[in-house]
């Protein structure tokens, strides 16, 4: 009986520590992002927008981050997403993108990677999202290179 209880306690400690280690890793990674910028590389994944009227669009996306706090985002079919390139600043809870491209006025400019986005880190994914101008939620779910 004592062996069974000891085994159960050990398993619970292992499972609890696994979750804690993952959380600590994500927190440590976030701290490094704030101190040093997002590590240089091509982050690939999915862009999606869910408009307040229920319409949803989704396409593959690549965001390239560089050591000098600049970025380049790919564009998708029908500008979902539109893309963007410029500089960024990262804080504890947000990434502020400053797009430098010149754009035409024939589409939803919220599709440009520009302005304030919140972010979360979940193991090997960086999730960048914003509810822009009460039009909808714009989300980039990208995987670390």
Tab-separated table of C-alpha atoms in Angstrom:
chain	number	residue	atom	x	y	z
A	1	UNK	CA	0.000	0.000	0.000
A	2	UNK	CA	2.802	2.428	0.886
A	3	UNK	CA	4.503	1.584	-2.417
A	4	UNK	CA	1.315	2.375	-4.349
A	5	UNK	CA	0.887	5.712	-2.578
A	6	UNK	CA	4.553	6.607	-3.139
A	7	UNK	CA	4.214	5.724	-6.819
A	8	UNK	CA	1.084	7.861	-7.181
A	9	UNK	CA	2.778	10.830	-5.485
A	10	UNK	CA	5.808	10.443	-7.779
A	11	UNK	CA	3.620	10.370	-10.885
A	12	UNK	CA	1.703	13.461	-9.743
A	13	UNK	CA	4.948	15.311	-9.051
A	14	UNK	CA	6.308	14.366	-12.488
A	15	UNK	CA	3.150	15.514	-14.273
A	16	UNK	CA	3.058	18.724	-12.245
A	17	UNK	CA	6.714	19.441	-12.968
A	18	UNK	CA	6.217	18.822	-16.681
A	19	UNK	CA	3.542	21.527	-16.821
A	20	UNK	CA	5.693	23.850	-14.722
A	21	UNK	CA	8.732	23.304	-16.952
A	22	UNK	CA	6.672	24.115	-20.054
A	23	UNK	CA	5.294	27.239	-18.415
A	24	UNK	CA	8.754	28.290	-17.269
A	25	UNK	CA	10.162	27.702	-20.752
A	26	UNK	CA	7.456	29.898	-22.311
A	27	UNK	CA	8.034	32.592	-19.663
A	28	UNK	CA	11.806	32.468	-20.142
A	29	UNK	CA	11.370	32.714	-23.905
A	30	UNK	CA	9.102	35.722	-23.497
A	31	UNK	CA	11.708	37.396	-21.260
A	32	UNK	CA	14.391	36.790	-23.916
A	33	UNK	CA	12.106	38.278	-26.590
A	34	UNK	CA	11.662	41.429	-24.510
A	35	UNK	CA	15.395	41.746	-23.776
A	36	UNK	CA	16.821	40.746	-27.183
A	37	UNK	CA	14.006	40.910	-29.719
A	38	UNK	CA	12.401	37.980	-31.469
A	39	UNK	CA	15.127	35.572	-32.642
A	40	UNK	CA	15.999	36.039	-36.304
A	41	UNK	CA	14.372	33.598	-38.691
A	42	UNK	CA	11.403	32.740	-40.867
A	43	UNK	CA	8.309	31.916	-38.807
A	44	UNK	CA	5.673	30.056	-40.818
A	45	UNK	CA	2.076	29.308	-40.017
A	46	UNK	CA	-1.429	30.575	-40.581
A	47	UNK	CA	-3.071	33.962	-40.708
A	48	UNK	CA	-6.786	34.151	-39.995
A	49	UNK	CA	-9.313	36.907	-39.641
A	50	UNK	CA	-12.734	36.485	-38.099
A	51	UNK	CA	-14.904	39.478	-38.910
A	52	UNK	CA	-17.655	40.554	-36.542
A	53	UNK	CA	-20.272	39.563	-39.156
A	54	UNK	CA	-19.027	35.949	-38.934
A	55	UNK	CA	-16.991	35.852	-42.155
A	56	UNK	CA	-13.669	34.031	-41.739
A	57	UNK	CA	-10.615	33.969	-43.993
A	58	UNK	CA	-7.405	32.017	-43.519
A	59	UNK	CA	-4.169	31.577	-45.486
A	60	UNK	CA	-0.570	30.476	-44.965
A	61	UNK	CA	1.821	33.198	-43.826
A	62	UNK	CA	5.539	33.690	-43.221
A	63	UNK	CA	6.885	36.426	-40.984
A	64	UNK	CA	10.638	36.966	-41.079
A	65	UNK	CA	12.136	38.630	-38.020
A	66	UNK	CA	15.622	40.145	-38.078
A	67	UNK	CA	18.139	40.971	-35.331
A	68	UNK	CA	17.766	44.720	-35.926
A	69	UNK	CA	14.100	44.667	-34.768
A	70	UNK	CA	12.714	44.652	-38.299
A	71	UNK	CA	10.225	42.283	-39.912
A	72	UNK	CA	8.822	41.255	-43.271
A	73	UNK	CA	5.418	39.567	-43.583
A	74	UNK	CA	4.298	37.667	-46.672
A	75	UNK	CA	1.043	38.458	-48.403
A	76	UNK	CA	-1.669	35.956	-49.226
A	77	UNK	CA	-4.289	35.480	-51.932
A	78	UNK	CA	-6.719	38.422	-52.058
A	79	UNK	CA	-4.552	40.131	-49.397
A	80	UNK	CA	-5.454	37.721	-46.595
A	81	UNK	CA	-3.058	38.838	-45.095
A	82	UNK	CA	-1.827	41.924	-46.930
A	83	UNK	CA	1.732	41.570	-45.620
A	84	UNK	CA	3.900	44.371	-44.351
A	85	UNK	CA	7.461	45.242	-43.530
A	86	UNK	CA	9.118	47.646	-41.161
A	87	UNK	CA	10.186	47.676	-37.538
A	88	UNK	CA	8.748	46.354	-34.291
A	89	UNK	CA	8.994	46.861	-30.541
A	90	UNK	CA	8.121	44.169	-28.034
A	91	UNK	CA	6.882	44.605	-24.476
A	92	UNK	CA	5.631	42.220	-21.843
A	93	UNK	CA	2.169	41.947	-23.383
A	94	UNK	CA	2.325	43.400	-26.901
A	95	UNK	CA	4.259	43.708	-30.133
A	96	UNK	CA	3.964	47.088	-31.841
A	97	UNK	CA	4.566	46.811	-35.580
A	98	UNK	CA	5.367	49.887	-37.682
A	99	UNK	CA	4.764	49.111	-41.338
A	100	UNK	CA	6.725	51.224	-43.846
A	101	UNK	CA	5.094	50.195	-47.133
A	102	UNK	CA	2.912	52.426	-49.292
A	103	UNK	CA	-0.557	50.935	-49.842
A	104	UNK	CA	-3.545	51.514	-52.103
A	105	UNK	CA	-6.929	52.165	-50.503
A	106	UNK	CA	-8.856	49.285	-52.085
A	107	UNK	CA	-8.869	46.764	-49.212
A	108	UNK	CA	-9.162	46.336	-45.439
A	109	UNK	CA	-6.003	47.989	-44.066
A	110	UNK	CA	-6.358	45.968	-40.871
A	111	UNK	CA	-4.956	43.091	-42.952
A	112	UNK	CA	-1.562	44.860	-42.900
A	113	UNK	CA	0.731	43.730	-40.087
A	114	UNK	CA	0.794	47.142	-38.426
A	115	UNK	CA	-0.045	48.521	-35.001
A	116	UNK	CA	-0.432	46.907	-31.602
A	117	UNK	CA	-0.896	43.143	-31.326
A	118	UNK	CA	-1.027	41.049	-28.190
A	119	UNK	CA	0.931	37.813	-28.182
A	120	UNK	CA	1.300	34.522	-26.387
A	121	UNK	CA	3.965	31.860	-26.564
A	122	UNK	CA	2.778	28.262	-26.451
A	123	UNK	CA	5.718	25.865	-26.628
A	124	UNK	CA	6.924	26.154	-30.242
A	125	UNK	CA	4.308	28.669	-31.428
A	126	UNK	CA	4.067	32.434	-31.342
A	127	UNK	CA	0.456	33.622	-31.510
A	128	UNK	CA	0.011	37.294	-32.432
A	129	UNK	CA	-3.531	38.692	-32.340
A	130	UNK	CA	-5.513	41.925	-32.308
A	131	UNK	CA	-9.112	43.033	-32.387
A	132	UNK	CA	-8.784	45.951	-34.775
A	133	UNK	CA	-11.183	48.868	-35.100
A	134	UNK	CA	-14.027	46.658	-33.897
A	135	UNK	CA	-13.979	45.045	-37.360
A	136	UNK	CA	-12.754	41.616	-36.292
A	137	UNK	CA	-9.948	39.570	-34.789
A	138	UNK	CA	-6.729	39.204	-36.791
A	139	UNK	CA	-4.488	36.310	-35.730
A	140	UNK	CA	-1.070	35.047	-36.833
A	141	UNK	CA	-0.212	31.587	-35.471
A	142	UNK	CA	3.393	30.924	-36.439
A	143	UNK	CA	5.938	28.261	-35.533
A	144	UNK	CA	9.485	28.996	-34.407
A	145	UNK	CA	12.106	28.196	-37.078
